[in-house]
Amino acid sequence: MSVFLIISCLDCGKKQEYEKLDNRVLENKDREYQEKKQTILQRSEAWYDAQYYVRSFPKCKLLDQVDLWEMGCRKEKTHFLIKYEGDSCLLTMVPPGDECVFPLRTESGRLNFRKVLTLIEHPFIHKTRVTDFWLDQGKAVIFSNYSEEGSLRDVLYKSKPTQKFAQKYKNFETKSATTLSKGKTALYGRQILEALIYLKECGIPYTHLHTGNVIIKNDVARITNVENGLLNLERQNERLLRQFSKKSPKFSKMDLNVITFGVLIFEVSSGYVLKNLSQLDENPLDVDITQVIDVIFKDGEKCPTLEDLANMPIFKNVKISQKTPLIEFDEKIRKLLKIANEQCKELRRGETTNKKKMSRGARSPQNKRRTTTASQASSPP
């Protein structure tokens, strides 16, 4: 009898375990279904928003059903292919960060934001064609030229820019399909440095450098998404930068663009995304490239500048056209840029809030949708 009871208890225990397991499986499936359903709804909503917005631009045409919902890693940032003035362009919509310094709900705030982006004319910075702010949706709107070659990361992974992020970078945690030659690393590296130095001298914040934010076209590298710094969006490599700052006080004092440049050079040369400093010794590189990596990540307490890097042998010998004249902003814009620069120097401690929050000055009223056209919200430039 006691044996029977023991067996019965064991059977009951197993049955309960199976029931718990079945419940977890069902819960996971239900969660996946709800997430998929939510994604489809968000995707449809974004597509409808894009159609609605584009109607206010007579020279703009949305390419039917060509949406790039999951092209990038930011779920709050939506992209669409359009034709603008006969050129292929990328339409991007994104809510500002929760501490965006530009009061985008005011006409002057939108005008200043637009001035900063559209006045940038540099051979190694991707051109912004149109900058707007959609009041109803609380989103910044950017038109930029589209490159079929895609980003530097697309080149490394031999992928197409229109593919989903998870598909084209499925080996993102391991190794890219290819690396750059020393010559290409020198060329693209110098071009990127020139762009970063220019933005710094103009007082425009930019700490969002990574291989996905460098557009390649006709053997020219151009940094893109300059608006990210102005909108105070969280950096893709925020965790890595926090990790470095904890490792050594040197990284807390160093220009973040210098650190992210070092991360980029390591990735294009080794094929690996830099996750921790121990990787630097595990992947032997060309001696000139190693010198750059060592200056940034190893050489004691010395904090190199962007100019120091540009004068290193591997980059110094790359021929660059004459310097681009700097932009002279008015005093009000300079003050806003100064605050934005201070924000960009800070490392965030927690997870991003940009996906759920918008700037205080740009928050969209709840339950108010499509009451005015985009052109009524703010006149396009």
Tab-separated table of C-alpha atoms in Angstrom:
chain	number	residue	atom	x	y	z
A	1	MET	CA	0.000	0.000	0.000
A	2	SER	CA	2.804	2.402	0.937
A	3	VAL	CA	4.596	1.613	-2.341
A	4	PHE	CA	1.402	2.396	-4.251
A	5	LEU	CA	1.073	5.731	-2.437
A	6	ILE	CA	4.689	6.632	-3.185
A	7	ILE	CA	4.249	5.804	-6.885
A	8	SER	CA	0.979	7.730	-6.964
A	9	CYS	CA	2.642	10.745	-5.367
A	10	LEU	CA	5.486	10.569	-7.886
A	11	ASP	CA	2.985	10.352	-10.731
A	12	CYS	CA	1.088	13.327	-9.335
A	13	GLY	CA	4.330	15.280	-9.026
A	14	LYS	CA	5.278	14.519	-12.616
A	15	LYS	CA	1.777	15.417	-13.767
A	16	GLN	CA	1.998	18.781	-12.004
A	17	GLU	CA	5.430	19.391	-13.543
A	18	TYR	CA	4.083	18.562	-17.001
A	19	GLU	CA	1.098	20.849	-16.418
A	20	LYS	CA	3.427	23.681	-15.336
A	21	LEU	CA	5.613	23.050	-18.371
A	22	ASP	CA	2.588	22.994	-20.674
A	23	ASN	CA	1.337	26.222	-19.114
A	24	ARG	CA	4.728	27.901	-19.638
A	25	VAL	CA	4.802	26.761	-23.264
A	26	LEU	CA	1.282	28.098	-23.798
A	27	GLU	CA	2.160	31.363	-22.057
A	28	ASN	CA	5.271	31.780	-24.230
A	29	LYS	CA	3.302	31.046	-27.394
A	30	ASP	CA	0.597	33.481	-26.343
A	31	ARG	CA	3.204	36.155	-25.572
A	32	GLU	CA	4.897	35.591	-28.942
A	33	TYR	CA	1.522	35.821	-30.672
A	34	GLN	CA	0.632	39.048	-28.872
A	35	GLU	CA	4.048	40.550	-29.674
A	36	LYS	CA	3.701	39.573	-33.326
A	37	LYS	CA	0.190	41.010	-33.416
A	38	GLN	CA	1.413	44.231	-31.814
A	39	THR	CA	4.271	44.476	-34.317
A	40	ILE	CA	1.857	44.061	-37.239
A	41	LEU	CA	-0.415	46.763	-35.813
A	42	GLN	CA	2.507	49.135	-35.223
A	43	ARG	CA	3.841	48.438	-38.695
A	44	SER	CA	0.459	49.167	-40.294
A	45	GLU	CA	0.103	52.318	-38.216
A	46	ALA	CA	3.581	53.520	-39.214
A	47	TRP	CA	2.846	52.839	-42.879
A	48	TYR	CA	-0.427	54.766	-42.654
A	49	ASP	CA	1.346	57.652	-40.900
A	50	ALA	CA	3.977	57.781	-43.645
A	51	GLN	CA	1.312	57.823	-46.362
A	52	TYR	CA	-0.564	60.576	-44.570
A	53	TYR	CA	2.541	62.690	-44.011
A	54	VAL	CA	3.879	62.412	-47.563
A	55	ARG	CA	0.652	63.907	-48.982
A	56	SER	CA	1.825	67.330	-47.793
A	57	PHE	CA	4.897	67.109	-50.065
A	58	PRO	CA	3.978	67.487	-53.760
A	59	LYS	CA	7.525	66.516	-54.822
A	60	CYS	CA	7.514	63.383	-52.665
A	61	LYS	CA	6.206	59.902	-53.456
A	62	LEU	CA	6.100	56.971	-51.050
A	63	LEU	CA	7.224	53.778	-52.771
A	64	ASP	CA	4.309	51.341	-52.439
A	65	GLN	CA	4.725	48.797	-49.647
A	66	VAL	CA	8.468	49.379	-49.451
A	67	ASP	CA	8.760	49.894	-45.716
A	68	LEU	CA	11.902	49.207	-43.756
A	69	TRP	CA	10.295	48.530	-40.388
A	70	GLU	CA	13.122	46.429	-38.981
A	71	MET	CA	16.028	47.835	-40.993
A	72	GLY	CA	17.718	49.213	-37.874
A	73	CYS	CA	17.940	48.191	-34.237
A	74	ARG	CA	15.761	51.045	-32.929
A	75	LYS	CA	12.130	49.932	-32.789
A	76	GLU	CA	10.944	53.489	-32.202
A	77	LYS	CA	12.623	54.658	-35.422
A	78	THR	CA	10.708	53.887	-38.629
A	79	HIS	CA	12.106	54.100	-42.155
A	80	PHE	CA	10.491	54.222	-45.600
A	81	LEU	CA	11.836	54.477	-49.130
A	82	ILE	CA	10.551	57.495	-51.027
A	83	LYS	CA	11.161	59.462	-54.195
A	84	TYR	CA	11.874	63.103	-53.413
A	85	GLU	CA	12.523	65.551	-56.247
A	86	GLY	CA	13.293	62.518	-58.420
A	87	ASP	CA	15.932	61.060	-56.060
A	88	SER	CA	15.735	57.905	-53.958
A	89	CYS	CA	15.581	58.983	-50.325
A	90	LEU	CA	15.042	57.511	-46.901
A	91	LEU	CA	12.141	58.891	-44.861
A	92	THR	CA	12.816	58.475	-41.134
A	93	MET	CA	10.437	59.201	-38.262
A	94	VAL	CA	11.533	59.123	-34.617
A	95	PRO	CA	10.266	60.591	-31.321
A	96	PRO	CA	12.810	62.853	-29.579
A	97	GLY	CA	14.583	61.773	-26.412
A	98	ASP	CA	13.071	62.812	-23.104
A	99	GLU	CA	15.571	65.668	-22.603
A	100	CYS	CA	15.766	67.073	-26.141
A	101	VAL	CA	16.961	70.688	-25.835
A	102	PHE	CA	15.126	71.900	-28.925
A	103	PRO	CA	11.537	72.982	-28.085
A	104	LEU	CA	10.105	71.283	-31.158
A	105	ARG	CA	6.519	72.267	-30.350
A	106	THR	CA	7.410	75.881	-31.082
A	107	GLU	CA	8.049	77.337	-34.518
A	108	SER	CA	11.404	78.777	-33.427
A	109	GLY	CA	12.471	75.424	-31.950
A	110	ARG	CA	11.653	73.601	-35.186
A	111	LEU	CA	13.394	76.270	-37.238
A	112	ASN	CA	16.598	76.055	-35.172
A	113	PHE	CA	16.598	72.250	-35.309
A	114	ARG	CA	16.140	72.422	-39.085
A	115	LYS	CA	18.908	74.992	-39.495
A	116	VAL	CA	21.495	72.880	-37.711
A	117	LEU	CA	20.884	69.779	-39.828
A	118	THR	CA	20.268	71.304	-43.243
A	119	LEU	CA	23.199	73.750	-43.066
A	120	ILE	CA	25.688	70.889	-42.732
A	121	GLU	CA	27.558	70.577	-46.030
A	122	HIS	CA	30.538	68.264	-45.719
A	123	PRO	CA	31.981	65.642	-48.103
A	124	PHE	CA	32.047	63.013	-45.343
A	125	ILE	CA	28.684	63.689	-43.673
A	126	HIS	CA	25.536	62.164	-45.155
A	127	LYS	CA	23.294	64.939	-46.455
A	128	THR	CA	19.976	65.711	-44.771
A	129	ARG	CA	17.525	66.888	-47.440
A	130	VAL	CA	14.484	67.760	-45.312
A	131	THR	CA	13.984	68.179	-41.571
A	132	ASP	CA	10.542	68.577	-40.026
A	133	PHE	CA	8.577	67.879	-36.862
A	134	TRP	CA	5.117	66.316	-36.970
A	135	LEU	CA	3.160	67.860	-34.132
A	136	ASP	CA	0.303	65.348	-34.093
A	137	GLN	CA	2.618	62.361	-33.757
A	138	GLY	CA	5.369	64.042	-31.750
A	139	LYS	CA	8.023	62.791	-34.163
A	140	ALA	CA	11.005	64.311	-35.917
A	141	VAL	CA	10.931	63.646	-39.666
A	142	ILE	CA	14.118	63.352	-41.721
A	143	PHE	CA	14.603	62.956	-45.490
A	144	SER	CA	18.116	61.797	-46.420
A	145	ASN	CA	19.690	60.434	-49.590
A	146	TYR	CA	19.459	56.653	-49.971
A	147	SER	CA	22.543	54.569	-50.799
A	148	GLU	CA	22.072	51.098	-52.283
A	149	GLU	CA	25.515	50.123	-50.978
A	150	GLY	CA	24.185	50.650	-47.477
A	151	SER	CA	26.235	51.159	-44.350
A	152	LEU	CA	29.776	50.138	-43.487
A	153	ARG	CA	28.226	47.319	-41.455
A	154	ASP	CA	26.352	46.158	-44.580
A	155	VAL	CA	29.682	46.057	-46.412
A	156	LEU	CA	31.244	43.965	-43.636
A	157	TYR	CA	28.332	41.516	-43.527
A	158	LYS	CA	27.757	41.552	-47.306
A	159	SER	CA	24.098	42.381	-46.739
A	160	LYS	CA	21.517	44.645	-48.344
A	161	PRO	CA	20.418	47.734	-46.404
A	162	THR	CA	16.724	46.908	-46.908
A	163	GLN	CA	16.987	43.555	-45.100
A	164	LYS	CA	15.769	43.154	-41.533
A	165	PHE	CA	18.394	43.871	-38.876
A	166	ALA	CA	18.121	40.371	-37.357
A	167	GLN	CA	18.581	38.724	-40.760
A	168	LYS	CA	21.446	40.706	-42.222
A	169	TYR	CA	23.448	40.752	-38.994
A	170	LYS	CA	22.580	37.274	-37.712
A	171	ASN	CA	26.267	36.686	-36.914
A	172	PHE	CA	26.533	40.064	-35.181
A	173	GLU	CA	27.539	38.377	-31.916
A	174	THR	CA	30.296	36.339	-33.594
A	175	LYS	CA	32.185	37.469	-36.707
A	176	SER	CA	31.358	39.496	-39.815
A	177	ALA	CA	31.598	37.981	-43.279
A	178	THR	CA	34.623	40.073	-44.189
A	179	THR	CA	37.019	42.771	-42.968
A	180	LEU	CA	38.462	45.873	-44.600
A	181	SER	CA	41.924	45.965	-46.100
A	182	LYS	CA	44.488	48.207	-44.448
A	183	GLY	CA	44.125	50.684	-47.324
A	184	LYS	CA	40.336	50.872	-46.976
A	185	THR	CA	40.626	51.150	-43.189
A	186	ALA	CA	43.009	54.083	-43.609
A	187	LEU	CA	40.778	55.772	-46.216
A	188	TYR	CA	37.455	55.377	-44.418
A	189	GLY	CA	39.059	56.057	-41.043
A	190	ARG	CA	40.489	59.393	-42.172
A	191	GLN	CA	37.205	60.397	-43.808
A	192	ILE	CA	35.302	59.601	-40.614
A	193	LEU	CA	37.824	61.532	-38.514
A	194	GLU	CA	37.480	64.581	-40.774
A	195	ALA	CA	33.687	64.477	-40.326
A	196	LEU	CA	33.933	64.129	-36.535
A	197	ILE	CA	36.461	66.968	-36.264
A	198	TYR	CA	34.232	69.195	-38.398
A	199	LEU	CA	31.169	68.558	-36.208
A	200	LYS	CA	33.221	69.219	-33.077
A	201	GLU	CA	34.548	72.511	-34.451
A	202	CYS	CA	30.991	73.549	-35.407
A	203	GLY	CA	29.791	72.676	-31.900
A	204	ILE	CA	27.390	69.985	-33.153
A	205	PRO	CA	27.117	66.979	-30.793
A	206	TYR	CA	27.685	63.515	-32.249
A	207	THR	CA	28.501	60.477	-30.125
A	208	HIS	CA	26.606	57.858	-32.147
A	209	LEU	CA	29.452	56.518	-34.264
A	210	HIS	CA	29.375	52.815	-35.164
A	211	THR	CA	29.616	50.859	-38.426
A	212	GLY	CA	25.834	51.055	-38.912
A	213	ASN	CA	25.970	54.865	-38.884
A	214	VAL	CA	28.518	55.192	-41.682
A	215	ILE	CA	27.120	55.229	-45.222
A	216	ILE	CA	29.339	53.970	-48.043
A	217	LYS	CA	28.906	55.242	-51.590
A	218	ASN	CA	31.466	55.229	-54.409
A	219	ASP	CA	34.306	54.476	-51.991
A	220	VAL	CA	33.442	57.411	-49.741
A	221	ALA	CA	32.479	56.995	-46.083
A	222	ARG	CA	29.945	59.454	-44.674
A	223	ILE	CA	28.677	59.492	-41.104
A	224	THR	CA	24.918	59.658	-40.758
A	225	ASN	CA	22.160	60.113	-38.160
A	226	VAL	CA	23.583	63.397	-36.894
A	227	GLU	CA	20.062	64.129	-35.621
A	228	ASN	CA	20.482	61.473	-32.902
A	229	GLY	CA	22.684	63.750	-30.819
A	230	LEU	CA	20.397	66.757	-31.262
A	231	LEU	CA	17.344	64.690	-30.261
A	232	ASN	CA	19.204	63.184	-27.283
A	233	LEU	CA	18.578	59.575	-28.308
A	234	GLU	CA	20.378	56.826	-26.438
A	235	ARG	CA	23.515	55.469	-28.081
A	236	GLN	CA	23.552	51.946	-29.474
A	237	ASN	CA	26.853	51.252	-27.687
A	238	GLU	CA	25.836	52.880	-24.385
A	239	ARG	CA	26.508	49.738	-22.322
A	240	LEU	CA	29.968	49.320	-23.796
A	241	LEU	CA	30.878	52.921	-23.001
A	242	ARG	CA	29.654	52.491	-19.420
A	243	GLN	CA	31.716	49.325	-19.134
A	244	PHE	CA	34.857	51.131	-20.324
A	245	SER	CA	34.300	54.045	-17.921
A	246	LYS	CA	34.159	51.569	-15.017
A	247	LYS	CA	37.381	49.871	-16.132
A	248	SER	CA	39.520	52.983	-16.049
A	249	PRO	CA	39.060	56.683	-15.182
A	250	LYS	CA	40.876	57.376	-18.456
A	251	PHE	CA	37.734	56.536	-20.435
A	252	SER	CA	35.607	58.848	-18.292
A	253	LYS	CA	37.803	61.766	-19.383
A	254	MET	CA	38.237	60.774	-23.023
A	255	ASP	CA	36.158	62.167	-25.898
A	256	LEU	CA	33.442	59.557	-26.524
A	257	ASN	CA	33.938	59.951	-30.271
A	258	VAL	CA	37.550	58.813	-29.829
A	259	ILE	CA	36.399	55.670	-28.003
A	260	THR	CA	33.685	54.831	-30.546
A	261	PHE	CA	36.156	55.446	-33.372
A	262	GLY	CA	38.501	52.917	-31.775
A	263	VAL	CA	35.646	50.423	-31.489
A	264	LEU	CA	34.843	50.943	-35.186
A	265	ILE	CA	38.465	50.490	-36.305
A	266	PHE	CA	38.717	47.276	-34.285
A	267	GLU	CA	35.508	45.919	-35.858
A	268	VAL	CA	36.424	46.654	-39.487
A	269	SER	CA	39.923	45.222	-38.965
A	270	SER	CA	39.138	42.089	-36.932
A	271	GLY	CA	35.558	41.308	-37.969
A	272	TYR	CA	34.453	41.256	-34.348
A	273	VAL	CA	32.334	43.766	-32.442
A	274	LEU	CA	34.359	44.912	-29.444
A	275	LYS	CA	32.565	43.796	-26.268
A	276	ASN	CA	35.385	43.943	-23.727
A	277	LEU	CA	39.017	45.032	-23.544
A	278	SER	CA	40.325	41.454	-23.362
A	279	GLN	CA	39.444	41.042	-27.052
A	280	LEU	CA	42.199	43.487	-27.968
A	281	ASP	CA	44.855	40.898	-27.130
A	282	GLU	CA	42.974	37.965	-28.665
A	283	ASN	CA	42.885	39.362	-32.209
A	284	PRO	CA	46.301	40.302	-33.681
A	285	LEU	CA	46.043	43.146	-36.208
A	286	ASP	CA	48.303	45.038	-38.613
A	287	VAL	CA	51.020	46.947	-36.779
A	288	ASP	CA	49.754	50.417	-37.833
A	289	ILE	CA	46.180	49.549	-36.859
A	290	THR	CA	47.394	48.082	-33.566
A	291	GLN	CA	49.140	51.387	-32.897
A	292	VAL	CA	45.801	53.221	-33.223
A	293	ILE	CA	44.033	50.714	-30.965
A	294	ASP	CA	46.806	50.912	-28.353
A	295	VAL	CA	46.818	54.724	-28.282
A	296	ILE	CA	43.075	54.735	-27.571
A	297	PHE	CA	42.643	51.753	-25.269
A	298	LYS	CA	46.008	50.954	-23.698
A	299	ASP	CA	48.511	53.811	-23.435
A	300	GLY	CA	48.348	54.628	-19.738
A	301	GLU	CA	46.353	57.706	-18.781
A	302	LYS	CA	46.923	59.539	-22.069
A	303	CYS	CA	43.678	60.697	-23.700
A	304	PRO	CA	44.193	61.185	-27.454
A	305	THR	CA	42.055	63.651	-29.385
A	306	LEU	CA	40.471	63.203	-32.801
A	307	GLU	CA	43.200	65.456	-34.194
A	308	ASP	CA	45.881	63.241	-32.627
A	309	LEU	CA	44.397	60.211	-34.384
A	310	ALA	CA	44.203	62.032	-37.737
A	311	ASN	CA	47.946	62.749	-37.469
A	312	MET	CA	48.908	59.113	-36.928
A	313	PRO	CA	50.866	57.535	-39.837
A	314	ILE	CA	48.054	55.292	-41.094
A	315	PHE	CA	45.635	58.233	-41.509
A	316	LYS	CA	47.982	61.184	-42.076
A	317	ASN	CA	49.040	60.076	-45.557
A	318	VAL	CA	45.462	59.827	-46.881
A	319	LYS	CA	44.823	62.709	-49.273
A	320	ILE	CA	41.878	64.875	-48.265
A	321	SER	CA	40.432	67.855	-50.137
A	322	GLN	CA	40.643	71.282	-48.559
A	323	LYS	CA	38.875	71.987	-45.297
A	324	THR	CA	35.144	72.719	-45.338
A	325	PRO	CA	34.197	76.172	-43.961
A	326	LEU	CA	32.644	76.003	-40.493
A	327	ILE	CA	29.009	76.938	-39.862
A	328	GLU	CA	28.453	80.159	-37.924
A	329	PHE	CA	25.314	79.699	-35.813
A	330	ASP	CA	23.553	82.529	-33.989
A	331	GLU	CA	23.874	82.863	-30.225
A	332	LYS	CA	20.586	81.111	-29.425
A	333	ILE	CA	21.509	78.010	-31.427
A	334	ARG	CA	25.020	77.988	-29.935
A	335	LYS	CA	23.512	77.903	-26.440
A	336	LEU	CA	21.232	74.988	-27.370
A	337	LEU	CA	24.138	73.104	-28.938
A	338	LYS	CA	26.259	73.676	-25.842
A	339	ILE	CA	23.584	72.033	-23.665
A	340	ALA	CA	23.182	69.202	-26.189
A	341	ASN	CA	26.946	68.629	-26.133
A	342	GLU	CA	26.919	68.374	-22.337
A	343	GLN	CA	24.104	65.823	-22.557
A	344	CYS	CA	26.059	63.746	-25.066
A	345	LYS	CA	29.049	63.589	-22.721
A	346	GLU	CA	26.946	61.922	-20.039
A	347	LEU	CA	26.593	58.143	-19.884
A	348	ARG	CA	23.125	56.906	-19.033
A	349	ARG	CA	22.830	54.551	-16.105
A	350	GLY	CA	19.643	52.693	-16.998
A	351	GLU	CA	17.881	51.340	-20.035
A	352	THR	CA	16.686	53.640	-22.766
A	353	THR	CA	13.528	55.625	-22.173
A	354	ASN	CA	13.351	56.991	-25.692
A	355	LYS	CA	11.079	54.178	-26.818
A	356	LYS	CA	8.347	55.238	-24.435
A	357	LYS	CA	9.003	58.909	-23.765
A	358	MET	CA	9.298	62.027	-25.837
A	359	SER	CA	10.891	65.330	-24.984
A	360	ARG	CA	8.997	67.524	-22.579
A	361	GLY	CA	8.759	70.198	-25.225
A	362	ALA	CA	7.616	67.792	-27.912
A	363	ARG	CA	5.125	65.508	-26.167
A	364	SER	CA	2.132	64.749	-28.335
A	365	PRO	CA	-1.319	65.187	-26.733
A	366	GLN	CA	-3.001	61.873	-26.024
A	367	ASN	CA	-5.982	60.791	-28.109
A	368	LYS	CA	-5.273	63.495	-30.661
A	369	ARG	CA	-4.410	62.029	-34.044
A	370	ARG	CA	-4.247	63.462	-37.539
A	371	THR	CA	-6.200	66.611	-36.742
A	372	THR	CA	-3.915	68.666	-38.981
A	373	THR	CA	-1.710	67.895	-41.926
A	374	ALA	CA	2.040	67.858	-41.601
A	375	SER	CA	2.346	71.032	-43.630
A	376	GLN	CA	-0.002	72.768	-41.176
A	377	ALA	CA	2.047	71.490	-38.256
A	378	SER	CA	5.222	73.069	-39.564
A	379	SER	CA	6.046	74.347	-42.993
A	380	PRO	CA	8.584	72.197	-44.842
A	381	PRO	CA	11.862	73.930	-45.654
